[in-house]
Short mmCIF file of C-alpha atoms in Angstrom, two decimals:
data_model
loop_
_atom_site.label_atom_id
_atom_site.label_comp_id
_atom_site.label_asym_id
_atom_site.label_seq_id
_atom_site.Cartn_x
_atom_site.Cartn_y
_atom_site.Cartn_z
CA MET A 508 0.00 0.01 0.00
CA THR A 509 1.35 3.47 -0.95
CA SER A 510 1.92 5.80 1.96
CA PRO A 511 0.66 9.42 1.83
CA ALA A 512 4.26 10.67 1.55
CA SER A 513 5.49 8.12 -1.03
CA PRO A 514 7.58 9.47 -3.93
CA PRO A 515 4.90 8.75 -6.60
CA ARG A 516 2.27 10.63 -4.60
CA ALA A 517 4.80 13.36 -3.83
CA ARG A 518 5.35 13.80 -7.55
CA VAL A 519 1.64 14.35 -8.09
CA ALA A 520 1.56 16.74 -5.14
CA THR A 521 4.49 18.70 -6.58
CA MET A 522 2.72 18.84 -9.93
CA ALA A 523 -0.25 20.35 -8.10
CA ALA A 524 2.03 22.98 -6.53
CA PHE A 525 3.34 23.96 -9.99
CA PHE A 526 -0.24 24.10 -11.29
CA ILE A 527 -1.32 26.36 -8.39
CA ASN A 528 1.61 28.72 -8.95
CA GLY A 529 0.99 28.97 -12.68
CA ALA A 530 -2.77 29.45 -12.30
CA ALA A 531 -2.30 32.18 -9.70
CA MET A 532 0.12 34.13 -11.88
CA ALA A 533 -2.08 33.77 -14.97
CA THR A 534 -5.24 34.81 -13.14
CA TRP A 535 -3.53 38.05 -12.11
CA ALA A 536 -2.05 38.63 -15.60
CA ALA A 537 -5.40 38.03 -17.31
CA ASN A 538 -7.08 40.63 -15.08
CA ILE A 539 -4.47 43.38 -15.49
CA PRO A 540 -6.58 45.24 -18.08
CA SER A 541 -9.59 45.19 -15.74
CA VAL A 542 -7.53 46.49 -12.81
CA ARG A 543 -6.03 49.16 -15.02
CA GLU A 544 -9.47 50.37 -16.11
CA HIS A 545 -10.86 50.17 -12.57
CA LEU A 546 -8.07 52.37 -11.14
CA HIS A 547 -7.71 54.55 -14.30
CA LEU A 548 -4.00 53.81 -14.73
CA SER A 549 -2.00 55.11 -17.70
CA GLU A 550 0.49 52.79 -19.38
CA PRO A 551 3.51 54.35 -17.61
CA ALA A 552 1.66 54.23 -14.27
CA LEU A 553 0.73 50.58 -14.81
CA GLY A 554 4.35 49.80 -15.55
CA LEU A 555 5.43 51.34 -12.26
CA VAL A 556 2.70 49.50 -10.33
CA LEU A 557 3.89 46.19 -11.78
CA VAL A 558 7.34 46.87 -10.34
CA ALA A 559 5.90 46.01 -6.89
CA LEU A 560 5.42 42.41 -8.01
CA ALA A 561 8.98 42.19 -9.33
CA VAL A 562 10.46 43.77 -6.19
CA GLY A 563 8.63 41.26 -4.01
CA CYS A 564 9.94 38.41 -6.16
CA VAL A 565 13.53 39.63 -6.01
CA LEU A 566 13.56 40.24 -2.26
CA ALA A 567 12.02 36.82 -1.60
CA LEU A 568 14.69 35.17 -3.72
CA ALA A 569 17.30 36.35 -1.22
CA LEU A 570 15.36 34.72 1.63
CA ALA A 571 14.25 31.52 -0.07
CA GLY A 572 17.45 29.53 0.41
CA ARG A 573 17.69 30.35 4.10
CA LEU A 574 14.02 29.59 4.74
CA SER A 575 14.22 26.33 2.81
CA ALA A 576 17.30 25.32 4.81
CA ARG A 577 15.53 25.97 8.09
CA PHE A 578 12.07 24.58 7.38
CA GLY A 579 12.45 22.32 4.34
CA SER A 580 10.89 22.71 0.86
CA ARG A 581 7.66 20.95 1.91
CA VAL A 582 6.84 23.55 4.56
CA LEU A 583 7.91 26.50 2.42
CA THR A 584 5.90 25.30 -0.59
CA THR A 585 2.76 24.83 1.51
CA ALA A 586 3.11 28.08 3.49
CA SER A 587 3.70 30.19 0.38
CA ALA A 588 0.70 28.61 -1.37
CA VAL A 589 -1.47 29.43 1.65
CA ALA A 590 -0.33 33.07 1.33
CA VAL A 591 -0.67 33.39 -2.45
CA VAL A 592 -4.14 31.94 -3.12
CA PRO A 593 -6.23 34.30 -0.95
CA LEU A 594 -4.44 37.32 -2.42
CA LEU A 595 -5.99 36.79 -5.87
CA PRO A 596 -9.38 38.39 -5.09
CA ALA A 597 -7.60 41.03 -2.99
CA LEU A 598 -5.58 42.11 -6.03
CA ILE A 599 -8.65 42.41 -8.26
CA ALA A 600 -10.68 44.26 -5.61
CA ALA A 601 -7.94 46.71 -4.53
CA PRO A 602 -9.73 50.05 -4.10
CA SER A 603 -6.68 52.26 -4.54
CA VAL A 604 -3.25 52.28 -6.15
CA PRO A 605 -1.32 52.17 -2.83
CA LEU A 606 -3.28 49.10 -1.68
CA LEU A 607 -2.75 47.45 -5.05
CA VAL A 608 1.01 48.11 -4.82
CA ALA A 609 1.19 46.68 -1.29
CA THR A 610 -0.84 43.59 -2.22
CA LEU A 611 1.22 43.03 -5.37
CA PHE A 612 4.42 43.19 -3.31
CA VAL A 613 3.21 40.50 -0.88
CA PHE A 614 1.90 38.45 -3.79
CA GLY A 615 5.34 38.65 -5.41
CA VAL A 616 7.04 37.49 -2.22
CA GLY A 617 4.71 34.51 -1.95
CA VAL A 618 4.96 33.51 -5.61
CA SER A 619 8.76 33.72 -5.56
CA LEU A 620 9.14 31.69 -2.35
CA MET A 621 6.80 29.07 -3.77
CA ASP A 622 8.72 29.02 -7.04
CA VAL A 623 12.04 28.28 -5.35
CA ALA A 624 10.57 25.80 -2.85
CA MET A 625 8.55 23.75 -5.34
CA ASN A 626 11.56 23.49 -7.70
CA ALA A 627 13.70 22.33 -4.79
CA HIS A 628 11.05 19.79 -3.90
CA GLY A 629 10.94 18.62 -7.48
CA VAL A 630 14.66 17.86 -7.33
CA LEU A 631 14.04 15.97 -4.10
CA VAL A 632 11.30 13.90 -5.73
CA GLU A 633 13.58 13.12 -8.64
CA GLY A 634 16.19 11.83 -6.21
CA GLN A 635 13.65 9.61 -4.49
CA LEU A 636 12.21 8.26 -7.75
CA ARG A 637 15.62 8.02 -9.42
CA ARG A 638 14.19 9.25 -12.71
CA PRO A 639 13.51 12.62 -14.40
CA VAL A 640 10.30 14.46 -13.57
CA MET A 641 11.24 18.14 -13.89
CA SER A 642 9.87 18.58 -17.41
CA SER A 643 6.45 17.27 -16.37
CA LEU A 644 6.48 19.62 -13.39
CA HIS A 645 7.14 22.67 -15.52
CA ALA A 646 4.54 21.50 -18.02
CA MET A 647 2.04 21.58 -15.14
CA TRP A 648 3.02 25.21 -14.44
CA SER A 649 2.15 25.98 -18.05
CA ALA A 650 -1.09 23.99 -17.68
CA GLY A 651 -2.02 26.02 -14.63
CA SER A 652 -1.21 29.23 -16.45
CA LEU A 653 -3.35 28.12 -19.39
CA ALA A 654 -6.23 27.19 -17.08
CA GLY A 655 -6.10 30.55 -15.28
CA ALA A 656 -5.94 32.63 -18.45
CA GLY A 657 -8.29 30.40 -20.47
CA GLY A 658 -10.90 30.45 -17.73
CA ALA A 659 -10.67 34.22 -17.61
CA SER A 660 -11.10 34.48 -21.38
CA LEU A 661 -14.24 32.32 -21.32
CA LEU A 662 -15.93 33.58 -18.18
CA LEU A 663 -15.11 37.29 -18.55
CA ARG A 664 -16.44 37.13 -22.09
CA ALA A 665 -19.58 35.45 -20.73
CA GLY A 666 -20.16 38.44 -18.47
CA TRP A 667 -18.53 37.36 -15.20
CA ALA A 668 -17.16 40.14 -13.03
CA PRO A 669 -13.36 39.95 -12.60
CA LEU A 670 -13.72 39.68 -8.81
CA SER A 671 -16.17 36.77 -9.13
CA TYR A 672 -13.72 34.93 -11.35
CA ALA A 673 -10.84 35.56 -8.94
CA LEU A 674 -12.93 34.19 -6.05
CA LEU A 675 -13.75 31.07 -8.08
CA VAL A 676 -10.10 30.46 -8.91
CA ALA A 677 -9.02 31.01 -5.31
CA GLY A 678 -11.58 28.47 -4.13
CA VAL A 679 -10.56 25.83 -6.67
CA LEU A 680 -6.85 26.28 -5.93
CA ALA A 681 -7.47 26.13 -2.18
CA VAL A 682 -9.27 22.79 -2.52
CA LEU A 683 -6.49 21.45 -4.77
CA GLY A 684 -3.87 22.51 -2.28
CA LEU A 685 -5.69 20.95 0.65
CA LEU A 686 -5.97 17.64 -1.21
CA ALA A 687 -2.48 17.50 -2.71
CA LEU A 688 0.13 19.38 -0.68
CA PRO A 689 -0.09 17.15 2.45
CA ARG A 690 1.37 14.40 0.22
CA LEU A 691 4.66 16.21 -0.34
CA LEU A 692 7.77 14.45 0.95
CA PRO A 693 8.70 15.00 4.63
CA ALA A 694 10.60 18.21 5.38
CA ALA A 695 13.31 16.23 7.17
CA LEU A 696 14.57 14.90 3.82
CA ASP A 697 15.95 18.25 2.70
CA ARG A 698 15.93 20.48 5.78
CA GLY A 699 19.41 21.90 6.21
CA ARG A 700 20.62 20.75 2.78
CA ALA A 701 20.92 24.34 1.50
CA GLN A 702 23.57 25.01 4.16
CA ASP A 703 25.99 22.44 2.66
CA GLY A 704 27.61 24.95 0.30
CA PRO A 705 27.62 28.62 -0.73
CA THR A 706 24.15 30.06 -1.17
CA PHE A 707 25.11 33.01 -3.40
CA VAL A 708 27.68 33.88 -6.09
CA LEU A 709 28.12 36.91 -8.33
CA PRO A 710 28.01 35.70 -11.96
CA SER A 711 31.24 35.94 -13.95
CA GLY A 712 32.66 34.36 -17.09
CA VAL A 713 30.36 31.81 -18.72
CA LEU A 714 27.86 32.10 -15.86
CA LEU A 715 27.62 35.84 -16.49
CA GLY A 716 26.82 35.26 -20.17
CA VAL A 717 24.20 32.66 -19.29
CA SER A 718 22.68 34.97 -16.66
CA VAL A 719 22.41 37.87 -19.12
CA LEU A 720 20.53 35.67 -21.58
CA VAL A 721 18.21 34.49 -18.80
CA LEU A 722 17.54 38.13 -17.93
CA LEU A 723 16.62 38.89 -21.56
CA ALA A 724 14.31 35.88 -21.70
CA TYR A 725 12.55 36.85 -18.47
CA VAL A 726 12.00 40.44 -19.65
CA ALA A 727 10.57 39.17 -22.94
CA GLU A 728 8.31 36.53 -21.39
CA GLY A 729 7.14 39.01 -18.75
CA ALA A 730 6.35 41.57 -21.44
CA VAL A 731 4.04 39.11 -23.19
CA ALA A 732 2.39 38.13 -19.90
CA ASP A 733 1.88 41.69 -18.69
CA TRP A 734 1.12 43.55 -21.89
CA SER A 735 -0.35 41.18 -24.51
CA ALA A 736 -3.93 41.63 -23.29
CA VAL A 737 -3.46 45.40 -22.95
CA TYR A 738 -2.00 45.56 -26.47
CA LEU A 739 -4.87 43.60 -28.04
CA ARG A 740 -7.45 45.71 -26.21
CA ASP A 741 -5.88 49.08 -27.04
CA ALA A 742 -4.27 48.53 -30.46
CA LEU A 743 -6.73 46.07 -32.03
CA HIS A 744 -9.78 47.08 -29.98
CA ALA A 745 -10.50 43.53 -28.80
CA ASP A 746 -13.07 43.17 -26.03
CA ARG A 747 -11.99 42.05 -22.57
CA GLY A 748 -12.55 38.34 -23.13
CA VAL A 749 -10.90 38.25 -26.56
CA ALA A 750 -7.91 40.30 -25.36
CA VAL A 751 -6.88 37.52 -22.99
CA GLY A 752 -6.55 35.21 -26.00
CA GLY A 753 -3.02 36.34 -26.82
CA PHE A 754 -1.80 35.28 -23.39
CA VAL A 755 -3.70 31.99 -23.74
CA ALA A 756 -2.13 31.29 -27.16
CA PHE A 757 1.33 32.03 -25.76
CA ASN A 758 0.83 29.61 -22.89
CA VAL A 759 -0.74 26.82 -24.98
CA ALA A 760 2.37 26.93 -27.14
CA MET A 761 4.63 26.98 -24.09
CA LEU A 762 2.89 23.91 -22.63
CA THR A 763 3.01 21.97 -25.89
CA ALA A 764 6.68 22.70 -26.50
CA ARG A 765 7.66 21.82 -22.94
CA LEU A 766 6.02 18.42 -23.30
CA VAL A 767 8.42 17.65 -26.16
CA GLY A 768 11.33 19.80 -24.97
CA ASP A 769 13.43 16.92 -23.65
CA ARG A 770 13.12 15.09 -26.97
CA LEU A 771 14.17 18.21 -28.85
CA ARG A 772 17.22 18.58 -26.62
CA ALA A 773 18.19 14.97 -27.34
CA TRP A 774 17.73 15.49 -31.08
CA MET A 775 19.74 18.72 -31.51
CA SER A 776 22.52 20.55 -29.67
CA ALA A 777 21.70 23.12 -27.03
CA VAL A 778 23.19 25.89 -29.20
CA THR A 779 21.06 24.92 -32.20
CA LEU A 780 17.94 24.70 -30.05
CA LEU A 781 18.58 28.12 -28.53
CA ARG A 782 19.22 29.74 -31.90
CA THR A 783 16.13 28.17 -33.43
CA SER A 784 14.05 29.14 -30.40
CA GLY A 785 15.22 32.76 -30.42
CA LEU A 786 14.54 33.20 -34.12
CA LEU A 787 11.09 31.60 -33.84
CA ALA A 788 10.19 33.85 -30.90
CA ALA A 789 11.33 36.95 -32.82
CA VAL A 790 9.32 36.01 -35.93
CA GLY A 791 6.25 35.26 -33.84
CA MET A 792 6.37 38.59 -32.03
CA VAL A 793 6.80 40.50 -35.31
CA LEU A 794 3.70 38.74 -36.62
CA ALA A 795 1.74 39.60 -33.47
CA LEU A 796 2.70 43.28 -33.71
CA LEU A 797 1.94 43.58 -37.44
CA ALA A 798 -1.34 41.62 -37.29
CA PRO A 799 -4.39 43.68 -38.30
CA VAL A 800 -6.84 41.41 -36.48
CA PRO A 801 -6.68 39.55 -33.12
CA ALA A 802 -6.79 36.07 -34.70
CA LEU A 803 -3.53 36.65 -36.57
CA ALA A 804 -2.00 38.19 -33.44
CA PHE A 805 -2.92 34.99 -31.56
CA LEU A 806 -0.87 33.00 -34.08
CA GLY A 807 2.07 35.34 -33.55
CA PHE A 808 1.90 35.01 -29.77
CA ALA A 809 1.70 31.22 -30.14
CA LEU A 810 4.87 31.14 -32.26
CA CYS A 811 6.51 33.39 -29.68
CA GLY A 812 5.51 30.91 -26.97
CA PHE A 813 6.98 28.01 -28.94
CA GLY A 814 10.20 29.97 -29.25
CA PHE A 815 10.64 30.95 -25.62
CA SER A 816 9.45 27.66 -24.10
CA ASN A 817 12.82 25.91 -23.94
CA VAL A 818 15.14 28.90 -23.59
CA VAL A 819 15.19 29.13 -19.79
CA PRO A 820 15.43 25.34 -19.17
CA VAL A 821 18.44 25.12 -21.51
CA MET A 822 20.09 28.16 -19.88
CA PHE A 823 19.52 26.77 -16.39
CA SER A 824 21.14 23.50 -17.46
CA ALA A 825 24.08 25.46 -18.83
CA ALA A 826 24.39 27.39 -15.58
CA GLY A 827 24.32 24.20 -13.53
CA ALA A 828 27.15 22.77 -15.66
CA VAL A 829 29.58 25.67 -15.20
CA PRO A 830 32.79 24.13 -13.78
CA GLY A 831 33.82 24.95 -10.23
CA ILE A 832 30.42 26.21 -9.01
CA PRO A 833 27.80 24.02 -7.30
CA ALA A 834 24.84 23.54 -9.61
CA ALA A 835 22.29 24.92 -7.14
CA THR A 836 24.34 28.05 -6.52
CA ALA A 837 24.94 28.70 -10.22
CA VAL A 838 21.28 28.18 -11.18
CA ALA A 839 20.18 30.44 -8.30
CA ALA A 840 22.44 33.18 -9.71
CA ALA A 841 20.88 32.76 -13.15
CA ALA A 842 17.40 32.81 -11.61
CA GLY A 843 18.32 35.99 -9.75
CA ALA A 844 19.22 37.60 -13.08
CA GLY A 845 15.83 36.52 -14.36
CA TYR A 846 14.05 38.22 -11.49
CA VAL A 847 16.03 41.37 -12.20
CA GLY A 848 14.51 41.13 -15.65
CA PHE A 849 11.06 41.03 -14.09
CA LEU A 850 12.05 44.10 -12.07
CA VAL A 851 13.23 46.26 -14.94
CA GLY A 852 10.83 44.95 -17.58
CA PRO A 853 7.52 46.55 -16.55
CA PRO A 854 8.79 50.15 -16.18
CA LEU A 855 10.91 49.75 -19.32
CA ILE A 856 7.96 48.62 -21.46
CA GLY A 857 5.54 51.02 -19.77
CA GLY A 858 7.89 53.99 -20.13
CA LEU A 859 8.52 53.32 -23.80
CA ALA A 860 4.79 52.82 -24.39
CA GLY A 861 4.07 56.19 -22.85
CA ALA A 862 6.84 57.91 -24.82
CA VAL A 863 6.14 56.28 -28.20
CA SER A 864 3.52 53.51 -28.34
CA LEU A 865 2.95 50.07 -26.85
CA ARG A 866 3.52 48.46 -30.27
CA VAL A 867 6.97 50.04 -30.53
CA ALA A 868 7.77 49.18 -26.91
CA LEU A 869 6.97 45.51 -27.51
CA LEU A 870 9.57 45.44 -30.28
CA LEU A 871 12.02 44.93 -27.40
CA VAL A 872 10.74 41.35 -27.26
CA VAL A 873 11.88 40.92 -30.87
CA VAL A 874 15.27 42.45 -30.12
CA PHE A 875 15.84 40.32 -27.03
CA ALA A 876 14.81 37.12 -28.82
CA ALA A 877 17.24 37.95 -31.62
CA LEU A 878 20.03 38.56 -29.08
CA ILE A 879 19.36 35.17 -27.50
CA ALA A 880 19.72 33.55 -30.93
CA ALA A 881 22.86 35.54 -31.72
CA PHE A 882 24.64 34.71 -28.46
CA ALA A 883 23.39 31.13 -28.03
CA GLY A 884 27.00 29.98 -28.38
CA VAL A 885 27.60 30.87 -24.74
CA VAL A 886 26.21 27.45 -23.77
CA GLY A 887 28.85 25.88 -25.96
CA ARG A 888 31.44 26.93 -23.41
CA SER A 889 29.75 24.94 -20.66
CA ARG A 890 28.97 21.24 -20.50
CA VAL A 891 25.17 21.30 -20.81
CA ILE A 892 23.62 18.67 -18.56
CA PRO A 893 20.09 17.25 -18.42
CA ALA A 894 17.56 19.64 -16.91
CA THR A 895 16.75 17.08 -14.23
CA SER A 896 20.07 17.66 -12.52
CA VAL A 897 19.36 21.36 -12.05
CA THR A 898 18.67 22.19 -8.46
CA GLY A 899 17.72 25.83 -8.56
CA GLY A 900 14.57 27.89 -9.12
#
């Protein structure tokens, strides 16, 4: 008989954690246009408000290793989920900009802590099962993101109020968490493990190059998440439900590509995969920005999602393979660069949108994707290892 904390059940529980995290982030992203209209925010003001989320994520990243070492990834995953889920309706219902900023900051802290903890737990599950599971875990994050955004597209278009939808999502995720998270592996299995080596390094050499590319990828992915619905609503005059479709298309493509990502990495070199991915993402974003109708823009966002889907996993593997640095420490440094991208991305896109136009601002996604393709050779100077050996967020 399988015990509640057995590795197979823990894998399913960890998949649920990834799903919860992805659904929570997507539910917020899908409702950004509604919050913007409710609080009468300009594009530059919205960009500054979104910084609160990024700041919370970055600050939490500095605490995650220490908290995981003290309490274990099981406790940290569960506690952060308990904090994140009830904040969804609070974000949508925020009556003022200061309260929205404060709530977004706390939401960012919770999401970031959960991100690090659930990835650490995924590595622990892999060790217990003695087989790869990380790709399926990240596919579940994409599935959760698709569910959150897809549900918003359907129900908001059917006339649901944004707050009602947020309450529904919070309830569903709470039930899922109550059923699944108690089946995570015991905290004693990894409590204290993070103290075995250095918990922080400043990137240099190959790790610096990898980290810069991760930063570019995070800025680009965040731009699509934060601004695709706003762009479709403002530039192509899509209604609220249709506007979410770009984000949905992006995430459907991300999920599909992640399900076959390991096979692609076995079939071609990491450099070739990165170059192909960067070029595909750039072409997709150009199509989305030139599209005269939402349906064609959806295709562009889907191609962009296909392109970006395997960039970060390959870069994390490259970081973990840098000689002389523990894999967890190196991947944490790359992840930190990614969160810096989340920090600078919203005001960068929002500021450019206010100065020129949102369409021109989103051309940065094209530029960054092209840079990833151009400098993909950086992974050729590190021994790329399977993603399942990566131990960082």
